[in-house]
Short mmCIF file of C-alpha atoms in Angstrom, two decimals:
data_model
loop_
_atom_site.label_atom_id
_atom_site.label_comp_id
_atom_site.label_asym_id
_atom_site.label_seq_id
_atom_site.Cartn_x
_atom_site.Cartn_y
_atom_site.Cartn_z
CA UNK C 1 32.67 -1.75 0.44
CA UNK C 2 33.64 -4.99 -1.25
CA UNK C 3 37.27 -6.03 -0.80
CA UNK C 4 38.84 -8.85 -2.82
CA UNK C 5 42.26 -10.33 -2.13
CA UNK C 6 44.06 -12.91 -4.25
CA UNK C 7 47.42 -14.70 -4.28
CA UNK C 8 48.85 -16.50 -7.30
CA UNK C 9 50.85 -19.75 -7.27
CA UNK C 10 54.22 -17.99 -6.86
CA UNK C 11 53.08 -15.87 -3.91
CA UNK C 12 52.24 -12.56 -5.58
CA UNK C 13 49.25 -11.02 -3.87
CA UNK C 14 46.97 -8.08 -4.39
CA UNK C 15 43.90 -6.49 -2.94
CA UNK C 16 41.24 -4.36 -4.60
CA UNK C 17 38.31 -2.46 -3.12
CA UNK C 18 35.05 -1.51 -4.77
CA UNK C 19 32.73 0.96 -3.09
CA UNK C 20 29.05 1.04 -3.92
CA UNK C 21 25.80 2.32 -2.50
CA UNK C 22 22.44 0.68 -2.84
CA UNK C 23 19.61 3.10 -3.65
CA UNK C 24 15.94 2.69 -4.33
CA UNK C 25 13.02 4.70 -5.64
CA UNK C 26 9.25 4.50 -5.78
CA UNK C 27 9.56 3.10 -9.30
CA UNK C 28 11.84 0.33 -8.06
CA UNK C 29 9.47 -0.43 -5.18
CA UNK C 30 6.54 -0.57 -7.63
CA UNK C 31 8.49 -2.94 -9.90
CA UNK C 32 9.49 -5.13 -6.96
CA UNK C 33 5.91 -5.32 -5.77
CA UNK C 34 4.75 -6.49 -9.22
CA UNK C 35 7.66 -8.94 -9.42
CA UNK C 36 6.82 -10.37 -5.99
CA UNK C 37 3.21 -10.84 -7.12
CA UNK C 38 4.36 -12.63 -10.28
CA UNK C 39 6.47 -14.96 -8.10
CA UNK C 40 3.54 -15.63 -5.76
CA UNK C 41 5.22 -13.79 -2.88
CA UNK C 42 2.40 -11.24 -2.78
CA UNK C 43 -0.35 -13.77 -2.29
CA UNK C 44 -3.54 -11.79 -2.94
CA UNK C 45 -4.52 -9.63 -5.89
CA UNK C 46 -6.27 -7.25 -3.47
CA UNK C 47 -3.00 -6.84 -1.56
CA UNK C 48 -1.21 -5.93 -4.78
CA UNK C 49 -3.92 -3.38 -5.65
CA UNK C 50 -3.87 -1.92 -2.15
CA UNK C 51 -0.10 -1.48 -2.04
CA UNK C 52 0.04 -0.15 -5.62
CA UNK C 53 -2.51 2.49 -4.67
CA UNK C 54 -0.52 3.46 -1.56
CA UNK C 55 2.74 3.66 -3.56
CA UNK C 56 1.03 5.76 -6.26
CA UNK C 57 -0.27 8.13 -3.58
CA UNK C 58 3.28 8.45 -2.25
CA UNK C 59 4.41 9.34 -5.75
CA UNK C 60 1.86 12.16 -5.85
CA UNK C 61 3.05 13.44 -2.49
CA UNK C 62 6.71 13.40 -3.58
CA UNK C 63 5.71 15.24 -6.76
CA UNK C 64 3.85 17.86 -4.73
CA UNK C 65 6.87 18.22 -2.44
CA UNK C 66 9.17 18.83 -5.42
CA UNK C 67 6.75 21.37 -6.91
CA UNK C 68 6.52 23.15 -3.56
CA UNK C 69 10.30 23.20 -3.09
CA UNK C 70 10.68 24.72 -6.57
CA UNK C 71 7.82 27.17 -6.18
CA UNK C 72 8.00 30.94 -5.90
CA UNK C 73 6.39 31.00 -2.48
CA UNK C 74 7.84 33.32 0.10
CA UNK C 75 10.48 31.61 2.26
CA UNK C 76 8.49 31.15 5.48
CA UNK C 77 5.30 29.73 3.91
CA UNK C 78 7.41 27.60 1.59
CA UNK C 79 9.41 26.22 4.51
CA UNK C 80 6.22 25.45 6.43
CA UNK C 81 4.61 23.73 3.44
CA UNK C 82 7.74 21.66 2.73
CA UNK C 83 8.00 20.63 6.37
CA UNK C 84 4.32 19.63 6.47
CA UNK C 85 4.58 17.62 3.25
CA UNK C 86 7.67 15.78 4.50
CA UNK C 87 5.80 14.89 7.66
CA UNK C 88 2.82 13.62 5.65
CA UNK C 89 5.09 11.57 3.37
CA UNK C 90 6.85 9.89 6.28
CA UNK C 91 3.52 9.24 8.02
CA UNK C 92 2.22 7.58 4.85
CA UNK C 93 5.36 5.46 4.56
CA UNK C 94 5.02 4.42 8.21
CA UNK C 95 1.37 3.50 7.62
CA UNK C 96 2.29 1.30 4.65
CA UNK C 97 5.04 -0.38 6.69
CA UNK C 98 2.60 -1.07 9.53
CA UNK C 99 0.15 -2.61 7.07
CA UNK C 100 2.87 -4.79 5.52
CA UNK C 101 3.93 -5.98 8.96
CA UNK C 102 0.32 -6.65 10.00
CA UNK C 103 -0.53 -8.57 6.85
CA UNK C 104 2.57 -10.71 6.45
CA UNK C 105 2.66 -13.63 5.99
CA UNK C 106 -1.07 -13.77 5.05
CA UNK C 107 -0.75 -11.25 2.19
CA UNK C 108 3.00 -11.17 1.60
CA UNK C 109 5.79 -13.66 2.09
CA UNK C 110 7.89 -12.56 5.08
CA UNK C 111 11.15 -12.18 3.13
CA UNK C 112 9.43 -10.08 0.42
CA UNK C 113 7.78 -8.03 3.18
CA UNK C 114 11.18 -7.42 4.78
CA UNK C 115 12.60 -6.18 1.45
CA UNK C 116 9.64 -3.85 0.90
CA UNK C 117 9.94 -2.44 4.41
CA UNK C 118 13.68 -1.91 3.93
CA UNK C 119 13.06 -0.06 0.65
CA UNK C 120 10.29 2.07 2.15
CA UNK C 121 12.51 3.01 5.09
CA UNK C 122 15.21 4.03 2.61
CA UNK C 123 12.95 6.58 0.89
CA UNK C 124 11.86 8.25 4.11
CA UNK C 125 12.75 11.89 4.40
CA UNK C 126 15.22 12.33 7.20
#
């Protein structure tokens, strides 16, 4: 929530609130990763390739999860498959986060690494 208050020269005052929510997606994370490389914040081309591959694999897992959720499987097998995929997705996200933390600041500037970790945590399945 952003709140702004103002008072004019004759003493009239007012306050306004604006509510917003920050969201992210794999596409946004991919774009940020490329942007950080262009800025020199991702310091090695191999690091960029590695993290792109990991993000692309996450995309495939999220796609498979969506297909499974929308499938005609019977309820119990569907529930088990969805649960297993969610677990795999979060494990993959955690593995990427560990690698970012291990390789910063050698591969990635610490501030850029912090932003990537924050975004990855935001897409975890709760």
